Amino acid sequence: MNTFKTIVVDDQPEITLNLEKQLSKYGLQVQTAQNFTEGAFMIDHYFYDIAILDISLPDGNGIDLFRRLRKKNSEVYTIIITGNATLENAITALNEGINAYLVKPFSDDQLHAILRQAEKTLILKSENRALFLEIQHNRQFYENLLNSTSEAIIVTDLEHRIQYGNRSARELFNLSLEISGQQSLQEYIEDGYKILTHIHQQLIQGKPVSGYRVTIRANMEKSFDAHLNADLLYGKAGQSDGLIINLTNPLVNDEVFSRIVRKEKLSTIVHLANSLSHEIRNPINIMYGRLQLLQDEVIDQNFKNAFKSIHRQIDRILNITKLLEKFNFSREDSIPEKCNISKIFETILSEKKSLFSEKKIQIDCHLQSNGFLVEGNQVQFLDAFRYLFDSLIDLTPSGKKLEISGKATPHSSGSKWYEFHFIIPEKKVSLDKLFEPYQSIDMELNGLLGLGMVIMHTIFNNYGAKIETLVQNDSQTLIRIRFPLFESQSSQIIGQ
């Protein structure tokens, strides 16, 4: 037998000694007590699988000991022994849930038969307990899995009564944790009976049900559209027992779709930029070589000046092709991450300060830096700010002061933004002119300016930024760039 822990309580020493020998021979771990008090103390301080209790003790009875023992271990196998067998005692023992009843004196064979039954019972209970724990563990695993999704998952019977709902479904329909099975899903869907019946018929015919647009009535005051997917719930015999319904908020799908569109748009721009760079560079290189040969043969100074002007334009085009080659978004995914916008800005400002100094441009910069986070791609943001500063260097007249400020601001719509202001002196630039990829001669600006600003605008715009220009006092231009801030900072900004 297994080494079950066993307690024997009897007021006759010869019986307890004999039982201890017999039980030890069967491999059981045995402890003995001579009265109710000793037995109660041992029961309170030790754990037992089997108990052999005399029904009559000098200071109590075995039934009371059993009750005490059962509170600690409800699965204990208990054998009552008695020298005074009465029908009343037997009935009392059975009513209390005693497992076996032995009348003194009893033979070794009788004891052994009961112990064999005790072993089978305890092993079976142990296996059942282990199986129950495994089922509970698996149930909890799948429950956690279903609760981890934002989609509402509902299981109904054939009458459309809700049998199960994950956390999202319970929150959506305000269901209690213990679902009664009496609430109908029809109540929560507009034209619920018609829609659910139609879906069931479609599934029975083997037709897939995916992406059905339905109107959800979460309560009397609120309703919204959702995407419904469904499948049949099969029973053990393979018959249809109900429906498994999946409800998805279309806004989540719209966000996923937006990410896909954003990535595809950036990918298209990359391929276009690289193709343009290649197609422009080849004829320009040929033209450059032919022009060099022609310049060596021409002596007239007027022609030489014209050649120099053409050379400058060719160099300008070659620089544009280099910029196009750099425009490569594929090195990083376009899925947003949380970026410290002021830190990125300060990094590029520090990187470009020497170029401002070369042009003798003063920088008056005041930033509100408090770890403000925006959603975007950090590598792309670094590139975009480089293009911005290159353009600001070209736009700002030599010897003048460029004013820069940045702060977090609440918006009338309730959203929160981080705003950068750039005040460019003695320059009037419209938004349309600023973002022309290749400016006309009247702009009198470096040819790279427009393309760089277009690239910057493309990057920022893909992550929700807004760019505006405003001519102030008829003598200076304000460029304002606003980034939507990460939502968790809302209360912080309102306080500021």
GROMACS .gro file of C-alpha atoms in nm:
model
  496
    1MET     CA    1   0.000   0.000   0.000
    2ASN     CA    2   0.095   0.366  -0.029
    3THR     CA    3   0.250   0.529   0.275
    4PHE     CA    4  -0.069   0.705   0.381
    5LYS     CA    5  -0.052   0.890   0.714
    6THR     CA    6  -0.282   0.718   0.961
    7ILE     CA    7  -0.410   0.797   1.312
    8VAL     CA    8  -0.551   0.534   1.551
    9VAL     CA    9  -0.750   0.649   1.858
   10ASP     CA   10  -0.865   0.380   2.106
   11ASP     CA   11  -0.866   0.367   2.485
   12GLN     CA   12  -0.749   0.002   2.491
   13PRO     CA   13  -0.365  -0.012   2.465
   14GLU     CA   14  -0.357  -0.368   2.333
   15ILE     CA   15  -0.585  -0.272   2.042
   16THR     CA   16  -0.384   0.039   1.948
   17LEU     CA   17  -0.059  -0.160   1.967
   18ASN     CA   18  -0.196  -0.442   1.751
   19LEU     CA   19  -0.336  -0.198   1.497
   20GLU     CA   20  -0.007  -0.008   1.484
   21LYS     CA   21   0.180  -0.332   1.402
   22GLN     CA   22  -0.071  -0.440   1.139
   23LEU     CA   23  -0.086  -0.100   0.970
   24SER     CA   24   0.293  -0.059   0.970
   25LYS     CA   25   0.319  -0.401   0.806
   26TYR     CA   26   0.100  -0.266   0.523
   27GLY     CA   27   0.339   0.030   0.478
   28LEU     CA   28   0.128   0.297   0.647
   29GLN     CA   29   0.274   0.574   0.867
   30VAL     CA   30   0.096   0.531   1.202
   31GLN     CA   31   0.041   0.751   1.508
   32THR     CA   32  -0.173   0.647   1.807
   33ALA     CA   33  -0.371   0.818   2.083
   34GLN     CA   34  -0.541   0.673   2.395
   35ASN     CA   35  -0.822   0.924   2.441
   36PHE     CA   36  -1.020   1.208   2.285
   37THR     CA   37  -0.789   1.483   2.416
   38GLU     CA   38  -0.473   1.327   2.272
   39GLY     CA   39  -0.650   1.251   1.946
   40ALA     CA   40  -0.785   1.607   1.913
   41PHE     CA   41  -0.438   1.753   1.974
   42MET     CA   42  -0.279   1.531   1.707
   43ILE     CA   43  -0.559   1.606   1.458
   44ASP     CA   44  -0.509   1.980   1.511
   45HIS     CA   45  -0.133   1.960   1.453
   46TYR     CA   46  -0.086   1.689   1.190
   47PHE     CA   47  -0.236   1.586   0.857
   48TYR     CA   48  -0.389   1.238   0.812
   49ASP     CA   49  -0.518   1.042   0.514
   50ILE     CA   50  -0.676   0.755   0.714
   51ALA     CA   51  -0.834   0.762   1.061
   52ILE     CA   52  -0.935   0.460   1.274
   53LEU     CA   53  -1.146   0.589   1.564
   54ASP     CA   54  -1.314   0.413   1.856
   55ILE     CA   55  -1.670   0.538   1.880
   56SER     CA   56  -1.660   0.539   2.264
   57LEU     CA   57  -1.374   0.713   2.447
   58PRO     CA   58  -1.335   0.801   2.817
   59ASP     CA   59  -1.351   1.177   2.752
   60GLY     CA   60  -1.548   1.193   2.428
   61ASN     CA   61  -1.646   0.995   2.120
   62GLY     CA   62  -1.505   0.908   1.780
   63ILE     CA   63  -1.786   1.083   1.588
   64ASP     CA   64  -1.683   1.422   1.732
   65LEU     CA   65  -1.319   1.348   1.646
   66PHE     CA   66  -1.425   1.268   1.290
   67ARG     CA   67  -1.611   1.598   1.262
   68ARG     CA   68  -1.300   1.780   1.382
   69LEU     CA   69  -1.082   1.589   1.137
   70ARG     CA   70  -1.313   1.649   0.841
   71LYS     CA   71  -1.288   2.028   0.884
   72LYS     CA   72  -0.915   1.997   0.820
   73ASN     CA   73  -0.926   1.729   0.549
   74SER     CA   74  -1.262   1.666   0.384
   75GLU     CA   75  -1.123   1.365   0.195
   76VAL     CA   76  -0.996   1.167   0.498
   77TYR     CA   77  -1.095   0.798   0.489
   78THR     CA   78  -1.244   0.716   0.831
   79ILE     CA   79  -1.308   0.378   0.991
   80ILE     CA   80  -1.517   0.360   1.310
   81ILE     CA   81  -1.447   0.067   1.545
   82THR     CA   82  -1.673  -0.031   1.834
   83GLY     CA   83  -1.716  -0.311   2.085
   84ASN     CA   84  -2.082  -0.229   2.131
   85ALA     CA   85  -2.244  -0.257   1.790
   86THR     CA   86  -2.588  -0.103   1.783
   87LEU     CA   87  -2.811  -0.007   1.494
   88GLU     CA   88  -2.820   0.350   1.625
   89ASN     CA   89  -2.439   0.379   1.619
   90ALA     CA   90  -2.420   0.235   1.269
   91ILE     CA   91  -2.685   0.475   1.136
   92THR     CA   92  -2.515   0.774   1.303
   93ALA     CA   93  -2.180   0.680   1.148
   94LEU     CA   94  -2.328   0.641   0.801
   95ASN     CA   95  -2.519   0.969   0.828
   96GLU     CA   96  -2.200   1.152   0.923
   97GLY     CA   97  -2.021   1.018   0.616
   98ILE     CA   98  -1.803   0.756   0.785
   99ASN     CA   99  -1.646   0.529   0.522
  100ALA     CA  100  -1.634   0.197   0.711
  101TYR     CA  101  -1.762   0.035   1.033
  102LEU     CA  102  -1.580  -0.249   1.219
  103VAL     CA  103  -1.706  -0.440   1.521
  104LYS     CA  104  -1.453  -0.560   1.776
  105PRO     CA  105  -1.302  -0.808   1.765
  106PHE     CA  106  -1.230  -0.803   1.390
  107SER     CA  107  -0.995  -1.024   1.191
  108ASP     CA  108  -0.685  -0.920   1.001
  109ASP     CA  109  -0.861  -1.011   0.677
  110GLN     CA  110  -1.149  -0.776   0.756
  111LEU     CA  111  -0.905  -0.495   0.836
  112HIS     CA  112  -0.700  -0.562   0.525
  113ALA     CA  113  -1.009  -0.560   0.300
  114ILE     CA  114  -1.116  -0.221   0.435
  115LEU     CA  115  -0.762  -0.080   0.399
  116ARG     CA  116  -0.749  -0.196   0.037
  117GLN     CA  117  -1.076  -0.012  -0.021
  118ALA     CA  118  -0.932   0.294   0.154
  119GLU     CA  119  -0.627   0.286  -0.073
  120LYS     CA  120  -0.840   0.268  -0.389
  121THR     CA  121  -1.065   0.550  -0.268
  122LEU     CA  122  -0.776   0.779  -0.173
  123ILE     CA  123  -0.588   0.714  -0.499
  124LEU     CA  124  -0.903   0.782  -0.700
  125LYS     CA  125  -0.966   1.106  -0.509
  126SER     CA  126  -0.604   1.210  -0.563
  127GLU     CA  127  -0.630   1.144  -0.936
  128ASN     CA  128  -0.960   1.333  -0.953
  129ARG     CA  129  -0.806   1.624  -0.765
  130ALA     CA  130  -0.506   1.633  -1.001
  131LEU     CA  131  -0.737   1.615  -1.303
  132PHE     CA  132  -0.954   1.894  -1.161
  133LEU     CA  133  -0.648   2.114  -1.104
  134GLU     CA  134  -0.528   2.045  -1.458
  135ILE     CA  135  -0.870   2.135  -1.596
  136GLN     CA  136  -0.872   2.451  -1.384
  137HIS     CA  137  -0.524   2.539  -1.508
  138ASN     CA  138  -0.621   2.484  -1.871
  139ARG     CA  139  -0.943   2.675  -1.819
  140GLN     CA  140  -0.751   2.965  -1.665
  141PHE     CA  141  -0.499   2.959  -1.950
  142TYR     CA  142  -0.768   2.982  -2.217
  143GLU     CA  143  -0.964   3.232  -2.009
  144ASN     CA  144  -0.656   3.456  -1.991
  145LEU     CA  145  -0.600   3.406  -2.362
  146LEU     CA  146  -0.956   3.510  -2.447
  147ASN     CA  147  -0.945   3.802  -2.204
  148SER     CA  148  -0.621   3.935  -2.355
  149THR     CA  149  -0.796   4.047  -2.675
  150SER     CA  150  -0.992   4.369  -2.716
  151GLU     CA  151  -1.243   4.180  -2.931
  152ALA     CA  152  -1.570   4.074  -2.767
  153ILE     CA  153  -1.609   3.694  -2.785
  154ILE     CA  154  -1.952   3.547  -2.705
  155VAL     CA  155  -2.079   3.188  -2.707
  156THR     CA  156  -2.454   3.135  -2.745
  157ASP     CA  157  -2.683   2.835  -2.757
  158LEU     CA  158  -2.921   2.771  -3.048
  159GLU     CA  159  -3.175   3.008  -2.889
  160HIS     CA  160  -2.911   3.283  -2.894
  161ARG     CA  161  -2.886   3.288  -2.513
  162ILE     CA  162  -2.538   3.396  -2.395
  163GLN     CA  163  -2.348   3.105  -2.237
  164TYR     CA  164  -2.004   3.267  -2.219
  165GLY     CA  165  -1.847   3.608  -2.269
  166ASN     CA  166  -1.484   3.712  -2.235
  167ARG     CA  167  -1.385   4.025  -2.042
  168SER     CA  168  -1.439   4.256  -2.339
  169ALA     CA  169  -1.787   4.111  -2.398
  170ARG     CA  170  -1.882   4.143  -2.030
  171GLU     CA  171  -1.770   4.506  -2.024
  172LEU     CA  172  -1.943   4.580  -2.355
  173PHE     CA  173  -2.280   4.434  -2.251
  174ASN     CA  174  -2.243   4.499  -1.876
  175LEU     CA  175  -2.265   4.127  -1.799
  176SER     CA  176  -2.185   3.980  -1.457
  177LEU     CA  177  -1.886   3.750  -1.414
  178GLU     CA  178  -2.120   3.455  -1.357
  179ILE     CA  179  -2.332   3.451  -1.674
  180SER     CA  180  -2.676   3.305  -1.604
  181GLY     CA  181  -2.734   3.174  -1.954
  182GLN     CA  182  -3.072   3.349  -1.973
  183GLN     CA  183  -2.970   3.676  -2.143
  184SER     CA  184  -3.024   3.680  -2.519
  185LEU     CA  185  -2.767   3.826  -2.757
  186GLN     CA  186  -3.059   3.944  -2.971
  187GLU     CA  187  -3.123   4.222  -2.718
  188TYR     CA  188  -2.780   4.376  -2.783
  189ILE     CA  189  -2.787   4.373  -3.165
  190GLU     CA  190  -3.021   4.581  -3.376
  191ASP     CA  191  -3.249   4.337  -3.564
  192GLY     CA  192  -3.075   4.072  -3.354
  193TYR     CA  193  -3.312   3.782  -3.420
  194LYS     CA  194  -3.308   3.838  -3.795
  195ILE     CA  195  -2.929   3.877  -3.814
  196LEU     CA  196  -2.840   3.584  -3.586
  197THR     CA  197  -3.087   3.351  -3.756
  198HIS     CA  198  -2.948   3.446  -4.098
  199ILE     CA  199  -2.590   3.392  -3.976
  200HIS     CA  200  -2.681   3.049  -3.838
  201GLN     CA  201  -2.835   2.947  -4.171
  202GLN     CA  202  -2.526   3.070  -4.358
  203LEU     CA  203  -2.296   2.864  -4.136
  204ILE     CA  204  -2.511   2.550  -4.167
  205GLN     CA  205  -2.483   2.584  -4.546
  206GLY     CA  206  -2.103   2.597  -4.512
  207LYS     CA  207  -2.074   2.965  -4.601
  208PRO     CA  208  -1.822   3.174  -4.402
  209VAL     CA  209  -1.946   3.461  -4.187
  210SER     CA  210  -1.685   3.734  -4.161
  211GLY     CA  211  -1.696   4.112  -4.143
  212TYR     CA  212  -2.074   4.153  -4.107
  213ARG     CA  213  -2.151   4.513  -4.015
  214VAL     CA  214  -2.394   4.522  -3.721
  215THR     CA  215  -2.517   4.790  -3.482
  216ILE     CA  216  -2.450   4.714  -3.115
  217ARG     CA  217  -2.683   4.852  -2.848
  218ALA     CA  218  -2.461   4.853  -2.540
  219ASN     CA  219  -2.726   5.044  -2.342
  220MET     CA  220  -3.033   5.256  -2.401
  221GLU     CA  221  -2.830   5.570  -2.478
  222LYS     CA  222  -2.533   5.430  -2.668
  223SER     CA  223  -2.502   5.235  -2.992
  224PHE     CA  224  -2.217   5.184  -3.237
  225ASP     CA  225  -2.121   4.976  -3.538
  226ALA     CA  226  -1.906   4.664  -3.513
  227HIS     CA  227  -1.774   4.388  -3.737
  228LEU     CA  228  -1.923   4.045  -3.662
  229ASN     CA  229  -1.750   3.713  -3.735
  230ALA     CA  230  -1.913   3.383  -3.644
  231ASP     CA  231  -1.868   3.006  -3.645
  232LEU     CA  232  -2.069   2.708  -3.528
  233LEU     CA  233  -2.020   2.562  -3.180
  234TYR     CA  234  -2.007   2.183  -3.204
  235GLY     CA  235  -2.102   1.936  -2.930
  236LYS     CA  236  -1.934   1.606  -2.843
  237ALA     CA  237  -2.142   1.415  -3.097
  238GLY     CA  238  -2.051   1.661  -3.372
  239GLN     CA  239  -2.389   1.834  -3.376
  240SER     CA  240  -2.431   2.213  -3.379
  241ASP     CA  241  -2.499   2.338  -3.024
  242GLY     CA  242  -2.475   2.712  -3.079
  243LEU     CA  243  -2.267   2.999  -3.216
  244ILE     CA  244  -1.928   3.149  -3.142
  245ILE     CA  245  -1.955   3.524  -3.209
  246ASN     CA  246  -1.663   3.764  -3.246
  247LEU     CA  247  -1.735   4.139  -3.238
  248THR     CA  248  -1.461   4.380  -3.342
  249ASN     CA  249  -1.457   4.755  -3.302
  250PRO     CA  250  -1.403   4.889  -3.657
  251LEU     CA  251  -1.187   5.170  -3.516
  252VAL     CA  252  -0.922   4.909  -3.428
  253ASN     CA  253  -0.930   4.776  -3.783
  254ASP     CA  254  -0.917   5.132  -3.915
  255GLU     CA  255  -0.599   5.195  -3.715
  256VAL     CA  256  -0.440   4.876  -3.851
  257PHE     CA  257  -0.550   4.978  -4.200
  258SER     CA  258  -0.400   5.326  -4.148
  259ARG     CA  259  -0.068   5.171  -4.051
  260ILE     CA  260  -0.069   4.956  -4.362
  261VAL     CA  261  -0.155   5.255  -4.582
  262ARG     CA  262   0.114   5.465  -4.415
  263LYS     CA  263   0.377   5.197  -4.468
  264GLU     CA  264   0.275   5.141  -4.830
  265LYS     CA  265   0.276   5.514  -4.900
  266LEU     CA  266   0.626   5.552  -4.757
  267SER     CA  267   0.742   5.248  -4.953
  268THR     CA  268   0.605   5.398  -5.276
  269ILE     CA  269   0.787   5.726  -5.208
  270VAL     CA  270   1.112   5.537  -5.146
  271HIS     CA  271   1.092   5.348  -5.476
  272LEU     CA  272   0.995   5.664  -5.664
  273ALA     CA  273   1.278   5.865  -5.508
  274ASN     CA  274   1.539   5.599  -5.586
  275SER     CA  275   1.412   5.557  -5.944
  276LEU     CA  276   1.415   5.932  -6.005
  277SER     CA  277   1.766   5.960  -5.864
  278HIS     CA  278   1.893   5.688  -6.097
  279GLU     CA  279   1.715   5.823  -6.406
  280ILE     CA  280   1.836   6.181  -6.345
  281ARG     CA  281   2.195   6.096  -6.254
  282ASN     CA  282   2.284   5.906  -6.573
  283PRO     CA  283   2.199   6.179  -6.830
  284ILE     CA  284   2.337   6.451  -6.602
  285ASN     CA  285   2.673   6.272  -6.575
  286ILE     CA  286   2.686   6.242  -6.955
  287MET     CA  287   2.590   6.608  -6.994
  288TYR     CA  288   2.855   6.709  -6.740
  289GLY     CA  289   3.128   6.527  -6.932
  290ARG     CA  290   3.024   6.673  -7.269
  291LEU     CA  291   3.005   7.022  -7.119
  292GLN     CA  292   3.356   6.986  -6.978
  293LEU     CA  293   3.493   6.898  -7.324
  294LEU     CA  294   3.305   7.188  -7.482
  295GLN     CA  295   3.433   7.430  -7.218
  296ASP     CA  296   3.795   7.336  -7.293
  297GLU     CA  297   3.747   7.420  -7.663
  298VAL     CA  298   3.568   7.755  -7.619
  299ILE     CA  299   3.781   8.064  -7.552
  300ASP     CA  300   3.519   8.342  -7.535
  301GLN     CA  301   3.481   8.468  -7.175
  302ASN     CA  302   3.103   8.518  -7.208
  303PHE     CA  303   3.065   8.151  -7.293
  304LYS     CA  304   3.290   8.056  -7.001
  305ASN     CA  305   3.061   8.249  -6.762
  306ALA     CA  306   2.762   8.070  -6.912
  307PHE     CA  307   2.938   7.736  -6.864
  308LYS     CA  308   2.997   7.819  -6.496
  309SER     CA  309   2.627   7.895  -6.452
  310ILE     CA  310   2.534   7.566  -6.620
  311HIS     CA  311   2.785   7.385  -6.397
  312ARG     CA  312   2.618   7.528  -6.088
  313GLN     CA  313   2.279   7.406  -6.206
  314ILE     CA  314   2.421   7.060  -6.281
  315ASP     CA  315   2.578   7.047  -5.933
  316ARG     CA  316   2.242   7.149  -5.792
  317ILE     CA  317   2.068   6.863  -5.974
  318LEU     CA  318   2.335   6.616  -5.860
  319ASN     CA  319   2.284   6.728  -5.501
  320ILE     CA  320   1.912   6.672  -5.544
  321THR     CA  321   1.978   6.315  -5.665
  322LYS     CA  322   2.194   6.254  -5.357
  323LEU     CA  323   1.910   6.375  -5.137
  324LEU     CA  324   1.667   6.146  -5.319
  325GLU     CA  325   1.899   5.850  -5.255
  326LYS     CA  326   1.902   5.933  -4.882
  327PHE     CA  327   1.523   5.929  -4.876
  328ASN     CA  328   1.503   5.565  -4.769
  329PHE     CA  329   1.234   5.484  -4.516
  330SER     CA  330   1.269   5.109  -4.555
  331ARG     CA  331   1.548   5.095  -4.295
  332GLU     CA  332   1.286   5.133  -4.019
  333ASP     CA  333   0.929   5.016  -3.984
  334SER     CA  334   0.660   5.284  -3.988
  335ILE     CA  335   0.472   5.151  -3.682
  336PRO     CA  336   0.476   5.436  -3.427
  337GLU     CA  337   0.684   5.427  -3.111
  338LYS     CA  338   0.694   5.674  -2.824
  339CYS     CA  339   0.950   5.949  -2.894
  340ASN     CA  340   1.069   6.234  -2.673
  341ILE     CA  341   1.009   6.512  -2.926
  342SER     CA  342   1.202   6.791  -2.749
  343LYS     CA  343   1.504   6.563  -2.699
  344ILE     CA  344   1.510   6.470  -3.071
  345PHE     CA  345   1.483   6.840  -3.159
  346GLU     CA  346   1.770   6.938  -2.926
  347THR     CA  347   1.989   6.659  -3.069
  348ILE     CA  348   1.962   6.794  -3.424
  349LEU     CA  349   1.987   7.159  -3.310
  350SER     CA  350   2.319   7.076  -3.142
  351GLU     CA  351   2.430   6.891  -3.457
  352LYS     CA  352   2.352   7.191  -3.682
  353LYS     CA  353   2.473   7.477  -3.458
  354SER     CA  354   2.807   7.509  -3.636
  355LEU     CA  355   2.629   7.567  -3.969
  356PHE     CA  356   2.426   7.850  -3.816
  357SER     CA  357   2.749   7.999  -3.680
  358GLU     CA  358   2.915   7.986  -4.023
  359LYS     CA  359   2.632   8.201  -4.159
  360LYS     CA  360   2.645   8.423  -3.847
  361ILE     CA  361   2.285   8.341  -3.759
  362GLN     CA  362   2.193   8.390  -3.394
  363ILE     CA  363   1.962   8.133  -3.235
  364ASP     CA  364   1.720   8.236  -2.962
  365CYS     CA  365   1.574   7.903  -2.846
  366HIS     CA  366   1.331   7.842  -2.558
  367LEU     CA  367   1.193   7.489  -2.520
  368GLN     CA  368   0.961   7.341  -2.260
  369SER     CA  369   1.139   7.011  -2.192
  370ASN     CA  370   0.954   6.771  -1.966
  371GLY     CA  371   0.981   6.438  -2.144
  372PHE     CA  372   0.686   6.505  -2.374
  373LEU     CA  373   0.617   6.195  -2.584
  374VAL     CA  374   0.470   6.174  -2.934
  375GLU     CA  375   0.398   5.868  -3.146
  376GLY     CA  376   0.630   5.838  -3.442
  377ASN     CA  377   0.945   5.679  -3.579
  378GLN     CA  378   1.253   5.818  -3.404
  379VAL     CA  379   1.495   5.758  -3.693
  380GLN     CA  380   1.258   5.923  -3.940
  381PHE     CA  381   1.201   6.215  -3.701
  382LEU     CA  382   1.576   6.271  -3.675
  383ASP     CA  383   1.598   6.286  -4.057
  384ALA     CA  384   1.298   6.520  -4.077
  385PHE     CA  385   1.446   6.767  -3.828
  386ARG     CA  386   1.773   6.761  -4.023
  387TYR     CA  387   1.584   6.861  -4.339
  388LEU     CA  388   1.402   7.129  -4.138
  389PHE     CA  389   1.722   7.283  -4.000
  390ASP     CA  390   1.892   7.275  -4.339
  391SER     CA  391   1.596   7.471  -4.473
  392LEU     CA  392   1.599   7.715  -4.180
  393ILE     CA  393   1.968   7.785  -4.244
  394ASP     CA  394   1.886   7.869  -4.606
  395LEU     CA  395   1.575   8.073  -4.520
  396THR     CA  396   1.731   8.287  -4.244
  397PRO     CA  397   1.931   8.589  -4.373
  398SER     CA  398   2.298   8.602  -4.274
  399GLY     CA  399   2.364   8.795  -3.954
  400LYS     CA  400   2.001   8.780  -3.838
  401LYS     CA  401   1.836   8.609  -3.542
  402LEU     CA  402   1.621   8.295  -3.571
  403GLU     CA  403   1.368   8.268  -3.287
  404ILE     CA  404   1.266   7.915  -3.182
  405SER     CA  405   1.021   7.814  -2.909
  406GLY     CA  406   0.850   7.491  -2.809
  407LYS     CA  407   0.580   7.416  -2.554
  408ALA     CA  408   0.290   7.184  -2.477
  409THR     CA  409  -0.056   7.331  -2.534
  410PRO     CA  410  -0.413   7.206  -2.487
  411HIS     CA  411  -0.637   7.230  -2.791
  412SER     CA  412  -1.001   7.341  -2.803
  413SER     CA  413  -1.097   6.993  -2.929
  414GLY     CA  414  -0.964   6.840  -2.607
  415SER     CA  415  -0.653   6.692  -2.770
  416LYS     CA  416  -0.303   6.792  -2.652
  417TRP     CA  417  -0.017   6.907  -2.870
  418TYR     CA  418   0.348   7.005  -2.857
  419GLU     CA  419   0.410   7.316  -3.069
  420PHE     CA  420   0.732   7.441  -3.226
  421HIS     CA  421   0.745   7.803  -3.348
  422PHE     CA  422   1.014   7.927  -3.588
  423ILE     CA  423   1.017   8.302  -3.658
  424ILE     CA  424   1.225   8.382  -3.968
  425PRO     CA  425   1.314   8.754  -4.001
  426GLU     CA  426   1.289   8.955  -4.324
  427LYS     CA  427   1.132   8.670  -4.515
  428LYS     CA  428   0.779   8.622  -4.644
  429VAL     CA  429   0.718   8.261  -4.739
  430SER     CA  430   0.381   8.096  -4.805
  431LEU     CA  431   0.310   7.733  -4.724
  432ASP     CA  432   0.261   7.649  -5.093
  433LYS     CA  433   0.595   7.801  -5.192
  434LEU     CA  434   0.772   7.647  -4.894
  435PHE     CA  435   0.674   7.294  -4.993
  436GLU     CA  436   0.739   7.317  -5.366
  437PRO     CA  437   0.983   7.033  -5.437
  438TYR     CA  438   1.179   7.251  -5.682
  439GLN     CA  439   1.134   7.625  -5.619
  440SER     CA  440   1.117   7.878  -5.899
  441ILE     CA  441   1.388   8.139  -5.949
  442ASP     CA  442   1.195   8.412  -5.765
  443MET     CA  443   1.235   8.223  -5.436
  444GLU     CA  444   1.612   8.287  -5.454
  445LEU     CA  445   1.675   7.982  -5.240
  446ASN     CA  446   1.894   7.676  -5.251
  447GLY     CA  447   1.741   7.411  -5.479
  448LEU     CA  448   1.759   7.152  -5.201
  449LEU     CA  449   1.535   7.355  -4.972
  450GLY     CA  450   1.198   7.265  -5.123
  451LEU     CA  451   1.271   6.894  -5.158
  452GLY     CA  452   1.400   6.873  -4.801
  453MET     CA  453   1.089   7.046  -4.670
  454VAL     CA  454   0.865   6.813  -4.873
  455ILE     CA  455   1.041   6.510  -4.721
  456MET     CA  456   1.009   6.661  -4.373
  457HIS     CA  457   0.640   6.734  -4.432
  458THR     CA  458   0.581   6.376  -4.555
  459ILE     CA  459   0.740   6.226  -4.244
  460PHE     CA  460   0.565   6.449  -3.991
  461ASN     CA  461   0.229   6.435  -4.168
  462ASN     CA  462   0.233   6.054  -4.158
  463TYR     CA  463   0.229   6.071  -3.777
  464GLY     CA  464  -0.044   6.335  -3.743
  465ALA     CA  465   0.167   6.653  -3.722
  466LYS     CA  466   0.028   6.983  -3.856
  467ILE     CA  467   0.249   7.241  -4.033
  468GLU     CA  468   0.140   7.601  -4.091
  469THR     CA  469   0.303   7.928  -4.205
  470LEU     CA  470   0.196   8.281  -4.121
  471VAL     CA  471   0.345   8.612  -4.237
  472GLN     CA  472   0.374   8.846  -3.937
  473ASN     CA  473   0.409   9.225  -3.945
  474ASP     CA  474   0.459   9.199  -4.320
  475SER     CA  475   0.828   9.134  -4.254
  476GLN     CA  476   0.875   8.791  -4.100
  477THR     CA  477   0.742   8.436  -4.135
  478LEU     CA  478   0.619   8.210  -3.856
  479ILE     CA  479   0.645   7.836  -3.922
  480ARG     CA  480   0.440   7.638  -3.669
  481ILE     CA  481   0.471   7.259  -3.637
  482ARG     CA  482   0.231   7.082  -3.398
  483PHE     CA  483   0.262   6.720  -3.282
  484PRO     CA  484  -0.024   6.531  -3.108
  485LEU     CA  485   0.102   6.420  -2.769
  486PHE     CA  486   0.078   6.070  -2.629
  487GLU     CA  487  -0.253   6.039  -2.438
  488SER     CA  488  -0.109   5.943  -2.097
  489GLN     CA  489   0.031   6.295  -2.058
  490SER     CA  490  -0.309   6.468  -2.085
  491SER     CA  491  -0.358   6.549  -1.717
  492GLN     CA  492   0.000   6.667  -1.686
  493ILE     CA  493  -0.041   6.919  -1.970
  494ILE     CA  494  -0.376   7.049  -1.846
  495GLY     CA  495  -0.213   7.120  -1.510
  496GLN     CA  496   0.068   7.310  -1.675
   0.00000   0.00000   0.00000
